[in-house]
Amino acid sequence: MTCRLSKPERKKLGERFAELLLYRASAKPCDMPELASRKDWEEATAYERKAVESGIAEEARSILLKSGYPKEQVEKATRHLIRY
């Protein structure tokens, strides 16, 4: 079973994760109930989970940078989550 998000799902979760990062820079996408409660998330391998978390973190990073938040702070909060 693979855990894949559609573009609208990734955008929605990215927006939600961006909000979480504003309150807690150490937040992780897997902390969101919207993601953790998904059946495909529970069945996903560690590699698949990392890929999904990376996509959500990339989306959140983009949103925060477009909103004018300092690049250094955004990078610090997201760099450990994004896989290049």
GROMACS .gro file of N, CA, C and O in nm:
model
  336
    1MET      N    1   0.085  -0.118   0.000
    1MET     CA    2   0.000   0.000   0.000
    1MET      C    3   0.089   0.124   0.000
    1MET      O    4   0.185   0.131   0.073
    2THR      N    5   0.056   0.215  -0.084
    2THR     CA    6   0.133   0.339  -0.089
    2THR      C    7   0.051   0.455  -0.036
    2THR      O    8  -0.071   0.458  -0.048
    3CYS      N    9   0.120   0.547   0.021
    3CYS     CA   10   0.056   0.669   0.072
    3CYS      C   11   0.091   0.781  -0.025
    3CYS      O   12   0.205   0.825  -0.031
    4ARG      N   13  -0.007   0.823  -0.100
    4ARG     CA   14   0.013   0.932  -0.196
    4ARG      C   15  -0.094   1.037  -0.173
    4ARG      O   16  -0.208   1.005  -0.143
    5LEU      N   17  -0.053   1.160  -0.191
    5LEU     CA   18  -0.146   1.271  -0.176
    5LEU      C   19  -0.170   1.335  -0.312
    5LEU      O   20  -0.077   1.352  -0.390
    6SER      N   21  -0.293   1.371  -0.337
    6SER     CA   22  -0.322   1.447  -0.458
    6SER      C   23  -0.271   1.589  -0.436
    6SER      O   24  -0.240   1.630  -0.323
    7LYS      N   25  -0.261   1.666  -0.543
    7LYS     CA   26  -0.213   1.805  -0.530
    7LYS      C   27  -0.301   1.887  -0.435
    7LYS      O   28  -0.249   1.959  -0.351
    8PRO      N   29  -0.435   1.877  -0.447
    8PRO     CA   30  -0.519   1.953  -0.352
    8PRO      C   31  -0.500   1.908  -0.206
    8PRO      O   32  -0.499   1.992  -0.116
    9GLU      N   33  -0.481   1.778  -0.186
    9GLU     CA   34  -0.458   1.729  -0.050
    9GLU      C   35  -0.325   1.780   0.005
    9GLU      O   36  -0.316   1.823   0.120
   10ARG      N   37  -0.222   1.776  -0.080
   10ARG     CA   38  -0.091   1.824  -0.037
   10ARG      C   39  -0.094   1.973  -0.007
   10ARG      O   40  -0.036   2.019   0.092
   11LYS      N   41  -0.165   2.047  -0.089
   11LYS     CA   42  -0.177   2.192  -0.067
   11LYS      C   43  -0.249   2.220   0.065
   11LYS      O   44  -0.203   2.302   0.145
   12LYS      N   45  -0.358   2.149   0.089
   12LYS     CA   46  -0.435   2.169   0.211
   12LYS      C   47  -0.351   2.133   0.335
   12LYS      O   48  -0.348   2.208   0.433
   13LEU      N   49  -0.284   2.019   0.330
   13LEU     CA   50  -0.199   1.979   0.442
   13LEU      C   51  -0.079   2.072   0.457
   13LEU      O   52  -0.034   2.099   0.568
   14GLY      N   53  -0.026   2.121   0.346
   14GLY     CA   54   0.084   2.217   0.351
   14GLY      C   55   0.043   2.347   0.419
   14GLY      O   56   0.118   2.404   0.499
   15GLU      N   57  -0.078   2.393   0.389
   15GLU     CA   58  -0.129   2.514   0.453
   15GLU      C   59  -0.145   2.493   0.603
   15GLU      O   60  -0.108   2.577   0.684
   16ARG      N   61  -0.198   2.379   0.638
   16ARG     CA   62  -0.218   2.346   0.780
   16ARG      C   63  -0.084   2.334   0.851
   16ARG      O   64  -0.067   2.383   0.963
   17PHE      N   65   0.013   2.273   0.786
   17PHE     CA   66   0.145   2.258   0.846
   17PHE      C   67   0.215   2.393   0.860
   17PHE      O   68   0.283   2.418   0.959
   18ALA      N   69   0.196   2.481   0.763
   18ALA     CA   70   0.254   2.616   0.773
   18ALA      C   71   0.199   2.687   0.896
   18ALA      O   72   0.275   2.754   0.968
   19GLU      N   73   0.070   2.672   0.923
   19GLU     CA   74   0.011   2.731   1.043
   19GLU      C   75   0.074   2.673   1.169
   19GLU      O   76   0.104   2.747   1.264
   20LEU      N   77   0.094   2.542   1.171
   20LEU     CA   78   0.157   2.479   1.287
   20LEU      C   79   0.298   2.531   1.311
   20LEU      O   80   0.339   2.552   1.425
   21LEU      N   81   0.372   2.552   1.202
   21LEU     CA   82   0.509   2.601   1.214
   21LEU      C   83   0.514   2.741   1.272
   21LEU      O   84   0.613   2.778   1.336
   22LEU      N   85   0.410   2.819   1.253
   22LEU     CA   86   0.407   2.954   1.309
   22LEU      C   87   0.402   2.950   1.462
   22LEU      O   88   0.453   3.039   1.529
   23TYR      N   89   0.340   2.847   1.515
   23TYR     CA   90   0.325   2.834   1.659
   23TYR      C   91   0.434   2.748   1.724
   23TYR      O   92   0.467   2.766   1.839
   24ARG      N   93   0.485   2.652   1.647
   24ARG     CA   94   0.587   2.562   1.701
   24ARG      C   95   0.681   2.521   1.588
   24ARG      O   96   0.647   2.440   1.503
   25ALA      N   97   0.800   2.575   1.591
   25ALA     CA   98   0.897   2.549   1.484
   25ALA      C   99   0.943   2.404   1.480
   25ALA      O  100   0.991   2.358   1.378
   26SER      N  101   0.923   2.331   1.588
   26SER     CA  102   0.966   2.191   1.592
   26SER      C  103   0.856   2.095   1.548
   26SER      O  104   0.871   1.973   1.559
   27ALA      N  105   0.746   2.147   1.496
   27ALA     CA  106   0.634   2.063   1.452
   27ALA      C  107   0.677   1.975   1.336
   27ALA      O  108   0.769   2.007   1.261
   28LYS      N  109   0.609   1.861   1.323
   28LYS     CA  110   0.634   1.768   1.214
   28LYS      C  111   0.500   1.738   1.147
   28LYS      O  112   0.396   1.738   1.213
   29PRO      N  113   0.501   1.712   1.017
   29PRO     CA  114   0.375   1.680   0.949
   29PRO      C  115   0.301   1.562   1.012
   29PRO      O  116   0.178   1.561   1.015
   30CYS      N  117   0.374   1.465   1.063
   30CYS     CA  118   0.308   1.348   1.121
   30CYS      C  119   0.233   1.381   1.250
   30CYS      O  120   0.154   1.301   1.298
   31ASP      N  121   0.253   1.502   1.305
   31ASP     CA  122   0.181   1.546   1.424
   31ASP      C  123   0.038   1.589   1.392
   31ASP      O  124  -0.042   1.604   1.484
   32MET      N  125   0.010   1.608   1.264
   32MET     CA  126  -0.123   1.656   1.226
   32MET      C  127  -0.223   1.541   1.226
   32MET      O  128  -0.201   1.439   1.160
   33PRO      N  129  -0.334   1.556   1.297
   33PRO     CA  130  -0.435   1.450   1.299
   33PRO      C  131  -0.491   1.420   1.161
   33PRO      O  132  -0.529   1.307   1.132
   34GLU      N  133  -0.495   1.522   1.074
   34GLU     CA  134  -0.547   1.503   0.939
   34GLU      C  135  -0.465   1.400   0.862
   34GLU      O  136  -0.517   1.330   0.776
   35LEU      N  137  -0.338   1.393   0.891
   35LEU     CA  138  -0.250   1.297   0.824
   35LEU      C  139  -0.243   1.166   0.902
   35LEU      O  140  -0.254   1.058   0.844
   36ALA      N  141  -0.225   1.176   1.030
   36ALA     CA  142  -0.206   1.056   1.113
   36ALA      C  143  -0.327   0.964   1.113
   36ALA      O  144  -0.313   0.843   1.132
   37SER      N  145  -0.444   1.017   1.088
   37SER     CA  146  -0.565   0.934   1.093
   37SER      C  147  -0.596   0.865   0.960
   37SER      O  148  -0.688   0.785   0.953
   38ARG      N  149  -0.518   0.892   0.858
   38ARG     CA  150  -0.542   0.830   0.727
   38ARG      C  151  -0.499   0.684   0.730
   38ARG      O  152  -0.394   0.649   0.783
   39LYS      N  153  -0.582   0.599   0.672
   39LYS     CA  154  -0.552   0.455   0.668
   39LYS      C  155  -0.426   0.427   0.587
   39LYS      O  156  -0.342   0.347   0.627
   40ASP      N  157  -0.410   0.495   0.473
   40ASP     CA  158  -0.292   0.471   0.392
   40ASP      C  159  -0.164   0.519   0.462
   40ASP      O  160  -0.057   0.464   0.439
   41TRP      N  161  -0.174   0.619   0.548
   41TRP     CA  162  -0.059   0.665   0.626
   41TRP      C  163  -0.017   0.557   0.726
   41TRP      O  164   0.102   0.529   0.742
   42GLU      N  165  -0.114   0.496   0.791
   42GLU     CA  166  -0.084   0.392   0.888
   42GLU      C  167  -0.016   0.272   0.823
   42GLU      O  168   0.070   0.208   0.884
   43GLU      N  169  -0.053   0.241   0.700
   43GLU     CA  170   0.000   0.125   0.631
   43GLU      C  171   0.128   0.155   0.551
   43GLU      O  172   0.190   0.064   0.498
   44ALA      N  173   0.165   0.281   0.542
   44ALA     CA  174   0.281   0.321   0.461
   44ALA      C  175   0.412   0.279   0.526
   44ALA      O  176   0.423   0.271   0.648
   45THR      N  177   0.511   0.255   0.441
   45THR     CA  178   0.645   0.224   0.490
   45THR      C  179   0.711   0.354   0.537
   45THR      O  180   0.663   0.464   0.508
   46ALA      N  181   0.821   0.340   0.607
   46ALA     CA  182   0.894   0.457   0.657
   46ALA      C  183   0.939   0.546   0.541
   46ALA      O  184   0.933   0.669   0.549
   47TYR      N  185   0.983   0.484   0.431
   47TYR     CA  186   1.028   0.560   0.315
   47TYR      C  187   0.912   0.642   0.256
   47TYR      O  188   0.930   0.759   0.222
   48GLU      N  189   0.795   0.581   0.244
   48GLU     CA  190   0.679   0.651   0.190
   48GLU      C  191   0.636   0.765   0.282
   48GLU      O  192   0.601   0.873   0.234
   49ARG      N  193   0.643   0.742   0.411
   49ARG     CA  194   0.607   0.848   0.506
   49ARG      C  195   0.702   0.967   0.494
   49ARG      O  196   0.659   1.082   0.496
   50LYS      N  197   0.830   0.939   0.481
   50LYS     CA  198   0.929   1.047   0.465
   50LYS      C  199   0.901   1.127   0.338
   50LYS      O  200   0.912   1.250   0.336
   51ALA      N  201   0.864   1.058   0.231
   51ALA     CA  202   0.836   1.126   0.104
   51ALA      C  203   0.713   1.216   0.118
   51ALA      O  204   0.712   1.330   0.069
   52VAL      N  205   0.610   1.169   0.184
   52VAL     CA  206   0.489   1.249   0.204
   52VAL      C  207   0.519   1.368   0.295
   52VAL      O  208   0.478   1.481   0.266
   53GLU      N  209   0.591   1.345   0.403
   53GLU     CA  210   0.629   1.454   0.493
   53GLU      C  211   0.711   1.560   0.420
   53GLU      O  212   0.693   1.679   0.441
   54SER      N  213   0.801   1.515   0.334
   54SER     CA  214   0.883   1.607   0.257
   54SER      C  215   0.797   1.694   0.166
   54SER      O  216   0.817   1.816   0.157
   55GLY      N  217   0.700   1.634   0.098
   55GLY     CA  218   0.611   1.710   0.010
   55GLY      C  219   0.529   1.814   0.087
   55GLY      O  220   0.513   1.927   0.041
   56ILE      N  221   0.481   1.776   0.202
   56ILE     CA  222   0.403   1.870   0.285
   56ILE      C  223   0.492   1.983   0.334
   56ILE      O  224   0.453   2.099   0.332
   57ALA      N  225   0.613   1.950   0.378
   57ALA     CA  226   0.707   2.051   0.426
   57ALA      C  227   0.747   2.147   0.314
   57ALA      O  228   0.760   2.268   0.336
   58GLU      N  229   0.766   2.095   0.193
   58GLU     CA  230   0.798   2.182   0.079
   58GLU      C  231   0.684   2.280   0.052
   58GLU      O  232   0.707   2.398   0.025
   59GLU      N  233   0.562   2.230   0.058
   59GLU     CA  234   0.446   2.315   0.036
   59GLU      C  235   0.438   2.424   0.144
   59GLU      O  236   0.416   2.541   0.114
   60ALA      N  237   0.457   2.385   0.270
   60ALA     CA  238   0.454   2.481   0.380
   60ALA      C  239   0.565   2.585   0.365
   60ALA      O  240   0.543   2.705   0.387
   61ARG      N  241   0.683   2.539   0.327
   61ARG     CA  242   0.797   2.631   0.307
   61ARG      C  243   0.762   2.735   0.202
   61ARG      O  244   0.783   2.855   0.221
   62SER      N  245   0.707   2.690   0.091
   62SER     CA  246   0.669   2.782  -0.016
   62SER      C  247   0.565   2.883   0.031
   62SER      O  248   0.577   3.002   0.001
   63ILE      N  249   0.467   2.838   0.102
   63ILE     CA  250   0.361   2.927   0.152
   63ILE      C  251   0.419   3.032   0.246
   63ILE      O  252   0.386   3.151   0.235
   64LEU      N  253   0.503   2.989   0.338
   64LEU     CA  254   0.560   3.084   0.435
   64LEU      C  255   0.651   3.186   0.367
   64LEU      O  256   0.648   3.304   0.402
   65LEU      N  257   0.732   3.142   0.270
   65LEU     CA  258   0.820   3.235   0.200
   65LEU      C  259   0.740   3.336   0.118
   65LEU      O  260   0.772   3.455   0.116
   66LYS      N  261   0.634   3.289   0.051
   66LYS     CA  262   0.549   3.380  -0.027
   66LYS      C  263   0.476   3.479   0.063
   66LYS      O  264   0.443   3.589   0.019
   67SER      N  265   0.454   3.440   0.188
   67SER     CA  266   0.385   3.527   0.283
   67SER      C  267   0.478   3.630   0.346
   67SER      O  268   0.434   3.715   0.421
   68GLY      N  269   0.607   3.618   0.317
   68GLY     CA  270   0.702   3.718   0.364
   68GLY      C  271   0.774   3.685   0.493
   68GLY      O  272   0.838   3.772   0.551
   69TYR      N  273   0.766   3.562   0.537
   69TYR     CA  274   0.839   3.524   0.659
   69TYR      C  275   0.988   3.515   0.628
   69TYR      O  276   1.027   3.482   0.516
   70PRO      N  277   1.073   3.544   0.727
   70PRO     CA  278   1.218   3.543   0.704
   70PRO      C  279   1.268   3.407   0.655
   70PRO      O  280   1.237   3.303   0.714
   71LYS      N  281   1.344   3.411   0.547
   71LYS     CA  282   1.393   3.288   0.484
   71LYS      C  283   1.473   3.203   0.581
   71LYS      O  284   1.459   3.081   0.583
   72GLU      N  285   1.556   3.265   0.663
   72GLU     CA  286   1.641   3.190   0.756
   72GLU      C  287   1.556   3.109   0.855
   72GLU      O  288   1.586   2.994   0.884
   73GLN      N  289   1.450   3.171   0.906
   73GLN     CA  290   1.365   3.101   1.003
   73GLN      C  291   1.286   2.989   0.937
   73GLN      O  292   1.269   2.881   0.995
   74VAL      N  293   1.237   3.014   0.817
   74VAL     CA  294   1.161   2.913   0.745
   74VAL      C  295   1.251   2.794   0.711
   74VAL      O  296   1.213   2.678   0.730
   75GLU      N  297   1.371   2.823   0.664
   75GLU     CA  298   1.466   2.717   0.631
   75GLU      C  299   1.502   2.635   0.754
   75GLU      O  300   1.511   2.512   0.747
   76LYS      N  301   1.523   2.701   0.865
   76LYS     CA  302   1.559   2.631   0.988
   76LYS      C  303   1.448   2.536   1.032
   76LYS      O  304   1.476   2.426   1.079
   77ALA      N  305   1.324   2.576   1.014
   77ALA     CA  306   1.211   2.495   1.058
   77ALA      C  307   1.180   2.380   0.964
   77ALA      O  308   1.123   2.279   1.006
   78THR      N  309   1.219   2.392   0.836
   78THR     CA  310   1.178   2.291   0.738
   78THR      C  311   1.292   2.209   0.680
   78THR      O  312   1.267   2.103   0.625
   79ARG      N  313   1.415   2.253   0.692
   79ARG     CA  314   1.525   2.185   0.621
   79ARG      C  315   1.544   2.040   0.662
   79ARG      O  316   1.583   1.957   0.579
   80HIS      N  317   1.517   2.003   0.785
   80HIS     CA  318   1.536   1.865   0.828
   80HIS      C  319   1.422   1.773   0.779
   80HIS      O  320   1.433   1.651   0.788
   81LEU      N  321   1.317   1.832   0.725
   81LEU     CA  322   1.203   1.754   0.677
   81LEU      C  323   1.203   1.733   0.526
   81LEU      O  324   1.145   1.637   0.477
   82ILE      N  325   1.267   1.823   0.454
   82ILE     CA  326   1.264   1.819   0.309
   82ILE      C  327   1.377   1.733   0.254
   82ILE      O  328   1.493   1.752   0.289
   83ARG      N  329   1.338   1.639   0.169
   83ARG     CA  330   1.437   1.553   0.102
   83ARG      C  331   1.463   1.610  -0.036
   83ARG      O  332   1.371   1.639  -0.110
   84TYR      N  333   1.588   1.624  -0.070
   84TYR     CA  334   1.625   1.679  -0.200
   84TYR      C  335   1.668   1.570  -0.293
   84TYR      O  336   1.710   1.468  -0.263
   0.00000   0.00000   0.00000
